[in-house]
PDB file of C-alpha atoms and ligand atoms in Angstrom:
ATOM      1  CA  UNK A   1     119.402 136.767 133.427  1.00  0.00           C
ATOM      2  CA  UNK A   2     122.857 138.017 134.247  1.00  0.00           C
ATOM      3  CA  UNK A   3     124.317 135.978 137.549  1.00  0.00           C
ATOM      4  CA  UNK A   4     127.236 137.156 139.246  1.00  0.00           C
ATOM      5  CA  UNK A   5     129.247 135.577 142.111  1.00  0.00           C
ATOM      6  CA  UNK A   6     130.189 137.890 144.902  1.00  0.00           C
ATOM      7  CA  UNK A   7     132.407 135.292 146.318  1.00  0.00           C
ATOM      8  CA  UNK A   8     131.970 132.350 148.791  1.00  0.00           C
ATOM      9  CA  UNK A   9     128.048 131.433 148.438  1.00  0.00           C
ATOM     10  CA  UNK A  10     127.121 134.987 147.479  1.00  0.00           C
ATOM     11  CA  UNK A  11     125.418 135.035 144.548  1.00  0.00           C
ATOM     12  CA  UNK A  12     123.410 138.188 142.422  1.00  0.00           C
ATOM     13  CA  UNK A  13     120.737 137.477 140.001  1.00  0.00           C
ATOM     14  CA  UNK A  14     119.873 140.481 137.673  1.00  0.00           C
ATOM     15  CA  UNK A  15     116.298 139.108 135.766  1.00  0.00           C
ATOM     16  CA  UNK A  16     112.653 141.339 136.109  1.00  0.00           C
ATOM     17  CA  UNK A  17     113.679 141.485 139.521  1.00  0.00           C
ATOM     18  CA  UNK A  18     117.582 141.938 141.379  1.00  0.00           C
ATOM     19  CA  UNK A  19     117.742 139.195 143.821  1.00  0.00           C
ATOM     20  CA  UNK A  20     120.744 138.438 146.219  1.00  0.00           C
ATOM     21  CA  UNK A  21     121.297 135.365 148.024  1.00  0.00           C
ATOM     22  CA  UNK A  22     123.597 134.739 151.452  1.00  0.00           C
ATOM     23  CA  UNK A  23     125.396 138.006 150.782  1.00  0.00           C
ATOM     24  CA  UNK A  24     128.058 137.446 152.992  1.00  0.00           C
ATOM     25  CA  UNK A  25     130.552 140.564 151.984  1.00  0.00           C
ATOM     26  CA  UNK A  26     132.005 142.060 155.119  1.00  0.00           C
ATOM     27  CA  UNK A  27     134.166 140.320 156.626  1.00  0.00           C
ATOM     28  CA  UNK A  28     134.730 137.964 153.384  1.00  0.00           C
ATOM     29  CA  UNK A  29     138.129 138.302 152.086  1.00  0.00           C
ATOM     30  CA  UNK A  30     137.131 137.178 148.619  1.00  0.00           C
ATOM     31  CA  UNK A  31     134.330 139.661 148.273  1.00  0.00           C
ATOM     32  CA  UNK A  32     133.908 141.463 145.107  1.00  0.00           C
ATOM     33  CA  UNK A  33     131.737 144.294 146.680  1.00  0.00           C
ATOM     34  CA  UNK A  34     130.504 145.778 149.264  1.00  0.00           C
ATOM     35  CA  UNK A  35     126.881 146.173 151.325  1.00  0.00           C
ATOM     36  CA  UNK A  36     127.438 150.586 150.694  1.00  0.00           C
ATOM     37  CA  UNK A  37     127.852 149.404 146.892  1.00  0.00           C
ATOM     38  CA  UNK A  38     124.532 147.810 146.510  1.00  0.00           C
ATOM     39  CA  UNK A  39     121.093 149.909 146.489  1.00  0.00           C
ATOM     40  CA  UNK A  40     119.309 148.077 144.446  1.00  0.00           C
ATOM     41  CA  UNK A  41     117.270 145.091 145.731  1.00  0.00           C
ATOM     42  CA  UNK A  42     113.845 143.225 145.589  1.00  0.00           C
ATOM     43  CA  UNK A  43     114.374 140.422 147.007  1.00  0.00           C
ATOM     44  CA  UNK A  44     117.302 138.540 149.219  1.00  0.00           C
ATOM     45  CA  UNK A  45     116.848 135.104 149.771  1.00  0.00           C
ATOM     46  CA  UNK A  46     119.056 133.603 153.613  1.00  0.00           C
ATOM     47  CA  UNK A  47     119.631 130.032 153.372  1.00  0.00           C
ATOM     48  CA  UNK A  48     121.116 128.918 156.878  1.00  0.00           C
ATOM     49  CA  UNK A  49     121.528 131.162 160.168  1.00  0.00           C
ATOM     50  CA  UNK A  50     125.406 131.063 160.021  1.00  0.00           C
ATOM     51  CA  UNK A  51     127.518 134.129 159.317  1.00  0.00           C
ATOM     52  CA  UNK A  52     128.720 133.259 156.168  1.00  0.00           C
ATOM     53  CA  UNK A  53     125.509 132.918 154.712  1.00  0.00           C
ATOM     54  CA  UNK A  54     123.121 135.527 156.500  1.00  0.00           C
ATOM     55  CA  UNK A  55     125.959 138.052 156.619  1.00  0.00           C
ATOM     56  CA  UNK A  56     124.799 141.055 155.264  1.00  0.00           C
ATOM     57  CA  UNK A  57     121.236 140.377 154.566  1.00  0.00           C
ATOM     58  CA  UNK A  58     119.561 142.250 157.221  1.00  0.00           C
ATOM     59  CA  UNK A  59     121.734 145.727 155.951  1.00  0.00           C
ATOM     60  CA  UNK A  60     120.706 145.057 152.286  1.00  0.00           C
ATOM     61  CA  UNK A  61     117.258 144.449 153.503  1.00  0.00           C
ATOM     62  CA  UNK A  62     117.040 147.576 155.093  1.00  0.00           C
ATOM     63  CA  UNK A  63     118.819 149.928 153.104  1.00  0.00           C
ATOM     64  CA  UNK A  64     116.988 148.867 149.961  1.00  0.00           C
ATOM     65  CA  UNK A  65     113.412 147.501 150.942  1.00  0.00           C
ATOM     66  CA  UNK A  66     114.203 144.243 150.000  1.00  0.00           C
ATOM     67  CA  UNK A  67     111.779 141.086 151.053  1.00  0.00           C
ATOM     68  CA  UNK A  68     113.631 138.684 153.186  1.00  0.00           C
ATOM     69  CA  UNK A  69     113.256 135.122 152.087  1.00  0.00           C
ATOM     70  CA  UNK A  70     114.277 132.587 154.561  1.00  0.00           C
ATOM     71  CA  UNK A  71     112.918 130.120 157.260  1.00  0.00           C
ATOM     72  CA  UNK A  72     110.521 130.868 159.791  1.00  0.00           C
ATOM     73  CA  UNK A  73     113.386 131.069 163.095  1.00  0.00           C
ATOM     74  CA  UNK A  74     114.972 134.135 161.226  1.00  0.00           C
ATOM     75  CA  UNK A  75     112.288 135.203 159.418  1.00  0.00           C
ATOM     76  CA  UNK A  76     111.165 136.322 162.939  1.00  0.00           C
ATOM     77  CA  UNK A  77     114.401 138.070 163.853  1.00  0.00           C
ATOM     78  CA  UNK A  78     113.965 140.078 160.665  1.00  0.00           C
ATOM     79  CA  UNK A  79     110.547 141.580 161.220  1.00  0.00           C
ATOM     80  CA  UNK A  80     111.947 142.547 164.802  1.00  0.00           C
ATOM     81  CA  UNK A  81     114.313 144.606 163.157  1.00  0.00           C
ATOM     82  CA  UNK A  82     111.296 146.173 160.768  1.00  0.00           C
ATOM     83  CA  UNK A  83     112.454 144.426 157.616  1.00  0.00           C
ATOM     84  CA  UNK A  84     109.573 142.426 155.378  1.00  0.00           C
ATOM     85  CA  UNK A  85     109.938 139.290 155.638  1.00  0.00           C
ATOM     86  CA  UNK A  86     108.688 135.811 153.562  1.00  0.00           C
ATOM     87  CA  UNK A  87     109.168 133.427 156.340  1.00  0.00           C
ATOM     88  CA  UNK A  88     109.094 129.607 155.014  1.00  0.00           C
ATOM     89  CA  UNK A  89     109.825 126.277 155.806  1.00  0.00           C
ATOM     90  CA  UNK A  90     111.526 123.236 153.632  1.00  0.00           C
ATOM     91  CA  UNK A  91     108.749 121.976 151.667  1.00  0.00           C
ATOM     92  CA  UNK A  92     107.022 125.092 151.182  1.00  0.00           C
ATOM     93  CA  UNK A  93     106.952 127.426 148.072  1.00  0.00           C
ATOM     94  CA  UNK A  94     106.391 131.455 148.304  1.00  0.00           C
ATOM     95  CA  UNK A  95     105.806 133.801 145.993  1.00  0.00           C
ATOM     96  CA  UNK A  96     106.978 137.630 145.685  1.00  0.00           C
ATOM     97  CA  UNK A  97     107.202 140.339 143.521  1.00  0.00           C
ATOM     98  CA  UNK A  98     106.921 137.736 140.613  1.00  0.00           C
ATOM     99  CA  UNK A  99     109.694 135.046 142.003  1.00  0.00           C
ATOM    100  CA  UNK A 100     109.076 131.921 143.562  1.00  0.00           C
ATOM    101  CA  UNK A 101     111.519 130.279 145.915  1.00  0.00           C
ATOM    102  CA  UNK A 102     110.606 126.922 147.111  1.00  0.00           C
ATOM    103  CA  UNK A 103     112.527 125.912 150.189  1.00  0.00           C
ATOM    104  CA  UNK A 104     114.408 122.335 150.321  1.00  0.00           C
ATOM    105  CA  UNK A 105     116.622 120.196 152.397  1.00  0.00           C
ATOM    106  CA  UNK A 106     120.186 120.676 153.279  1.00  0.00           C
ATOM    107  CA  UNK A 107     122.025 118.428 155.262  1.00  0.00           C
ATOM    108  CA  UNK A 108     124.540 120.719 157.468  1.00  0.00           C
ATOM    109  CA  UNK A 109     124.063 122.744 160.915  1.00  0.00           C
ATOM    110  CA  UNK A 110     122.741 126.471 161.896  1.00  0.00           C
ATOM    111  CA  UNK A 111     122.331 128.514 164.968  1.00  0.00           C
ATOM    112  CA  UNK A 112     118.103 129.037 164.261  1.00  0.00           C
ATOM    113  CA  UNK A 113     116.338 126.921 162.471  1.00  0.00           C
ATOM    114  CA  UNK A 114     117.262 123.761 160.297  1.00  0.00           C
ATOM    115  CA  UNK A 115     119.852 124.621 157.360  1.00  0.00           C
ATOM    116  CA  UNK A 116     118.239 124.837 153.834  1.00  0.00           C
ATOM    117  CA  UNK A 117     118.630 124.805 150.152  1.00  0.00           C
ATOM    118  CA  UNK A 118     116.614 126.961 147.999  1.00  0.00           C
ATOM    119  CA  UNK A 119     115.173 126.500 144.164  1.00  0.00           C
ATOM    120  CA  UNK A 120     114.231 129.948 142.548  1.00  0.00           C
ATOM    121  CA  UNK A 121     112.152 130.178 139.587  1.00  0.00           C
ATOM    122  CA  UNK A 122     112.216 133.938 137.883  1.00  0.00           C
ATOM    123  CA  UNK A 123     111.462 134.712 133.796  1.00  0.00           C
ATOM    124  CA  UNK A 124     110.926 131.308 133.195  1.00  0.00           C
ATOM    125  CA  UNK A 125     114.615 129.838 134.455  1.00  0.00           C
ATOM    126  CA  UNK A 126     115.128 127.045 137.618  1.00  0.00           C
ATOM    127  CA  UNK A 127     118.148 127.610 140.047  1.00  0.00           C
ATOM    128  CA  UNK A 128     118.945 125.524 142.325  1.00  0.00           C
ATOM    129  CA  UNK A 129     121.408 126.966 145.231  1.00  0.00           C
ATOM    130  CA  UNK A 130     122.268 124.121 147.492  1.00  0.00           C
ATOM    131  CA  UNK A 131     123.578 126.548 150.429  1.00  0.00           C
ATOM    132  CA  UNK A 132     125.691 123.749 152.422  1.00  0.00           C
ATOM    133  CA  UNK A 133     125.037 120.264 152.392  1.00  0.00           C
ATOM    134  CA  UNK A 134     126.324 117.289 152.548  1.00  0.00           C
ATOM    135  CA  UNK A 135     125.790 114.842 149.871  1.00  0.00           C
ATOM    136  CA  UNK A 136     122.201 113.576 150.005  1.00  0.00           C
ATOM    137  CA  UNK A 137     120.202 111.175 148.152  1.00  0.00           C
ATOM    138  CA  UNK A 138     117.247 113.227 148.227  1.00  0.00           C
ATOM    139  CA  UNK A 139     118.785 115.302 145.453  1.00  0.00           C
ATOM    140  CA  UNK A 140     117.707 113.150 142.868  1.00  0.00           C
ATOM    141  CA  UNK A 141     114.499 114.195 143.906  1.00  0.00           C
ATOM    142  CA  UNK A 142     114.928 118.306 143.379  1.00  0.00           C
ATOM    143  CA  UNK A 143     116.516 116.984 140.024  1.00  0.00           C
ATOM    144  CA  UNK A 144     112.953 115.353 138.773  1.00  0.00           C
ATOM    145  CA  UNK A 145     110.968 117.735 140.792  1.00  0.00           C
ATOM    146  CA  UNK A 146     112.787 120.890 139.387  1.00  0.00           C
ATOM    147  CA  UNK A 147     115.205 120.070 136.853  1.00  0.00           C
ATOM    148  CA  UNK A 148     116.985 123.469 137.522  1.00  0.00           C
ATOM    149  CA  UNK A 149     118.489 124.945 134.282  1.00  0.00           C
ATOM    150  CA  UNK A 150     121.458 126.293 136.663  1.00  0.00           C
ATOM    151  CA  UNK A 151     122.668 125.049 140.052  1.00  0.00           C
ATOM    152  CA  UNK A 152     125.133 126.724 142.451  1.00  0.00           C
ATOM    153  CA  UNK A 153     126.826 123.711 144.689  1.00  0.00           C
ATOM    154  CA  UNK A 154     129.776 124.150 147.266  1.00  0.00           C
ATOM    155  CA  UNK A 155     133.011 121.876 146.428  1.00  0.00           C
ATOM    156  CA  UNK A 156     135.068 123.539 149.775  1.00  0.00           C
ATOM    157  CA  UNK A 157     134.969 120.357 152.047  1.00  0.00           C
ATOM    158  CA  UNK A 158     134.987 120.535 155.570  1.00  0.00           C
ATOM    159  CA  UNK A 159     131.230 121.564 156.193  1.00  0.00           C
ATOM    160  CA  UNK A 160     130.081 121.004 152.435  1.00  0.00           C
ATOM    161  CA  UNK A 161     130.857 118.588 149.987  1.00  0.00           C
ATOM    162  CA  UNK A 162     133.897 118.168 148.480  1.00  0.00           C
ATOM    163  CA  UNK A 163     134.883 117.720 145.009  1.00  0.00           C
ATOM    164  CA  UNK A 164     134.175 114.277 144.753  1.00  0.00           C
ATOM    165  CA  UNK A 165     130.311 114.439 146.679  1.00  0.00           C
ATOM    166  CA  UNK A 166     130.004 117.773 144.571  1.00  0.00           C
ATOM    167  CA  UNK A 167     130.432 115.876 141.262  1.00  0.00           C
ATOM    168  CA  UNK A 168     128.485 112.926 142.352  1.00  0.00           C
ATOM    169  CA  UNK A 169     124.959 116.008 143.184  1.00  0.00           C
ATOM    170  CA  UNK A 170     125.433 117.009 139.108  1.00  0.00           C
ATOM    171  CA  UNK A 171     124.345 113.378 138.650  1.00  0.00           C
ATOM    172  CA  UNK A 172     121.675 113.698 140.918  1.00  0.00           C
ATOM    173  CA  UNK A 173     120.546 116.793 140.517  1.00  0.00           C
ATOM    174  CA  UNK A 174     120.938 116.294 136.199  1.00  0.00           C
ATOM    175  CA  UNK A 175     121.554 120.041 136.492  1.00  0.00           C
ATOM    176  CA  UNK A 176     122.607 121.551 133.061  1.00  0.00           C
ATOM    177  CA  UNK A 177     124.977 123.944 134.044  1.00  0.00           C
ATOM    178  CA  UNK A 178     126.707 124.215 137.893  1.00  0.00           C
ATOM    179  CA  UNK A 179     128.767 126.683 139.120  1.00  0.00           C
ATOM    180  CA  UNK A 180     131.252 125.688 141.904  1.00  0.00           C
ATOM    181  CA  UNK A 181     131.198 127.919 145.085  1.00  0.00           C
ATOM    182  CA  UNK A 182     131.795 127.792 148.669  1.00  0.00           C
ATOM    183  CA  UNK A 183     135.339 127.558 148.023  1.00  0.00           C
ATOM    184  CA  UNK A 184     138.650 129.314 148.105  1.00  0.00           C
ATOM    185  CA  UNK A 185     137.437 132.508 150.712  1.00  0.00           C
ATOM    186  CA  UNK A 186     139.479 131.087 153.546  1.00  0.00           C
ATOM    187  CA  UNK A 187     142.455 128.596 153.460  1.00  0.00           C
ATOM    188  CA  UNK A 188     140.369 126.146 155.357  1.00  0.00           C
ATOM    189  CA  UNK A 189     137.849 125.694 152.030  1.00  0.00           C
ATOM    190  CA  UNK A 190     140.583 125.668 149.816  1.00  0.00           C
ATOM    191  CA  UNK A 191     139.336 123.550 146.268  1.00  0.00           C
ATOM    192  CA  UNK A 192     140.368 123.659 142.623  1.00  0.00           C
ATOM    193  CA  UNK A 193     137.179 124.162 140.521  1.00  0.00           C
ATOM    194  CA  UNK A 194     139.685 123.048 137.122  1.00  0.00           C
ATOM    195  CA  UNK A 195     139.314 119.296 139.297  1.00  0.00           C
ATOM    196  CA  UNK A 196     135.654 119.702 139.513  1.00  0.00           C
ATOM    197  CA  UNK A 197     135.045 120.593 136.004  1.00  0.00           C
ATOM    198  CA  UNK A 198     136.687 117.481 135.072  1.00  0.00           C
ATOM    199  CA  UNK A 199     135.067 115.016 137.624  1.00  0.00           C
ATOM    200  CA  UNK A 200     131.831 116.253 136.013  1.00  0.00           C
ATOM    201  CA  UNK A 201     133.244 115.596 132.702  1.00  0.00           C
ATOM    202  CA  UNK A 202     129.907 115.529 130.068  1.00  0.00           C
ATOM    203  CA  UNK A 203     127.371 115.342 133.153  1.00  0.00           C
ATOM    204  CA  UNK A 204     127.380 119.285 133.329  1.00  0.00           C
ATOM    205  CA  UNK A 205     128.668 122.210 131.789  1.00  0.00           C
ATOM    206  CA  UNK A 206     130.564 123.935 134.817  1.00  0.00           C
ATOM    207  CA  UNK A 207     130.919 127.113 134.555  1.00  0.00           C
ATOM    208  CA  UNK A 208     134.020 128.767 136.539  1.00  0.00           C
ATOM    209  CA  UNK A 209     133.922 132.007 137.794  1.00  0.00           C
ATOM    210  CA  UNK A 210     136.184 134.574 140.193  1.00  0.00           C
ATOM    211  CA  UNK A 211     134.251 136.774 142.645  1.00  0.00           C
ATOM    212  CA  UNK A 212     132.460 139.798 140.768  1.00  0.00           C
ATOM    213  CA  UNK A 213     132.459 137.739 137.338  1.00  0.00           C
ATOM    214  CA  UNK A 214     128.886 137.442 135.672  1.00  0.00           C
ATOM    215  CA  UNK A 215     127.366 135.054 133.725  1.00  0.00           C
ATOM    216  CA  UNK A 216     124.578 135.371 131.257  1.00  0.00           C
ATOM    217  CA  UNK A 217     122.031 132.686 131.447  1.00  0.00           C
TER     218      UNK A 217
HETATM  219 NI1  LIG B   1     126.913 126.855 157.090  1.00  0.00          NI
HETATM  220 MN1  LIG B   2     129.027 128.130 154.952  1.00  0.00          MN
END
């Protein structure tokens, strides 16, 4: 599966199926496309209702037929707009077009429904992508539950964890491999992965990337 970061939480995963999740890219200073550059989609997954995250889901939705996966509250503002939609809730699991997202807690804010993490199974890998949260206890528990191969966890500060909380989730979470985002688009988020990668020390293997980078898991 090649995973590429398109800069803040966006993320690309190119398996069986092309999935995108919280495709922020206009507006996002450290975006390494654009929504005209993508036509190719089968699936794009929302965690939270705030711009950063839901940014341009709906237009990648559209343009490509993509299924929107994502709770209920915007779920419903999707299928007003004539996009298919997967609407979920934490706790639940859906499956489409072969992938399976399972919806869990995030401890943060949003403008419709609760804020959310997601854990995606496709061609026999786990990834968990924390969207933003705080650090929670409950983490331990999508580490037994799911024991993702790969997790994506923000390290900006300010409305995620930080670098310390962030390294303290790898030891929940017993994730494999983590790659830092949520960090670094705006001076307000500004982090130094090189700190992170050596707060998790052996926990992890942290992989480091720059917007548009890929990474073959
Ligand atoms: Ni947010
Ligand atoms: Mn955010």
């Amino acid at each position: 599966m090649e995973i590429t970061w398109l800069g803040h939480s966006g993320i690309k995963l190119k398996g069986s199926k092309t999935i995108y999740i919280d495709p922020f890219l206009t507006g996002n200073p450290a975006a390494s496309t654009t929504p005209d550059e993508i036509n190719e989609a089968d699936v794009v997954v929302v965690t939270h209702h705030h711009g950063d995250h839901l940014g341009d889901a709906f237009t990648i939705c559209k343009k490509t037929g993509a299924t929107c996966v994502c709770i209920h509250e915007i779920s419903v503002d999707a299928e007003a707009e004539g996009i298919t939609t997967e609407g979920m809730n934490i706790g639940g699991t859906i499956e489409t077009k072969g992938v399976k997202v399972h919806m869990v807690q995030a401890l943060h804010s949003a403008e419709k429904g609760d804020p959310a993490g997601v854990v995606i199974e496709m061609d026999g890998k786990t990834i968990y992508h924390a969207g933003d949260t705080g650090l929670t206890y409950d983490m331990k528990l999508i580490g037994e539950f799911f024991k993702p191969d790969l997790s994506f966890l923000p390290i900006g500060d300010r409305y995620t964890m930080g670098i310390p909380s962030a390294a303290k989730a790898v030891e929940f979470i017993q994730t494999k491999k983590v790659i830092p985002i949520h960090y670094n688009t705006f001076p307000v988020v500004s982090a130094d992965p090189e700190e992170f990668k050596k707060r998790v020390g052996d926990k992890a293997e942290v992989i480091i990337l720059n917007p548009g980078d890929s990474y073959d898991l």
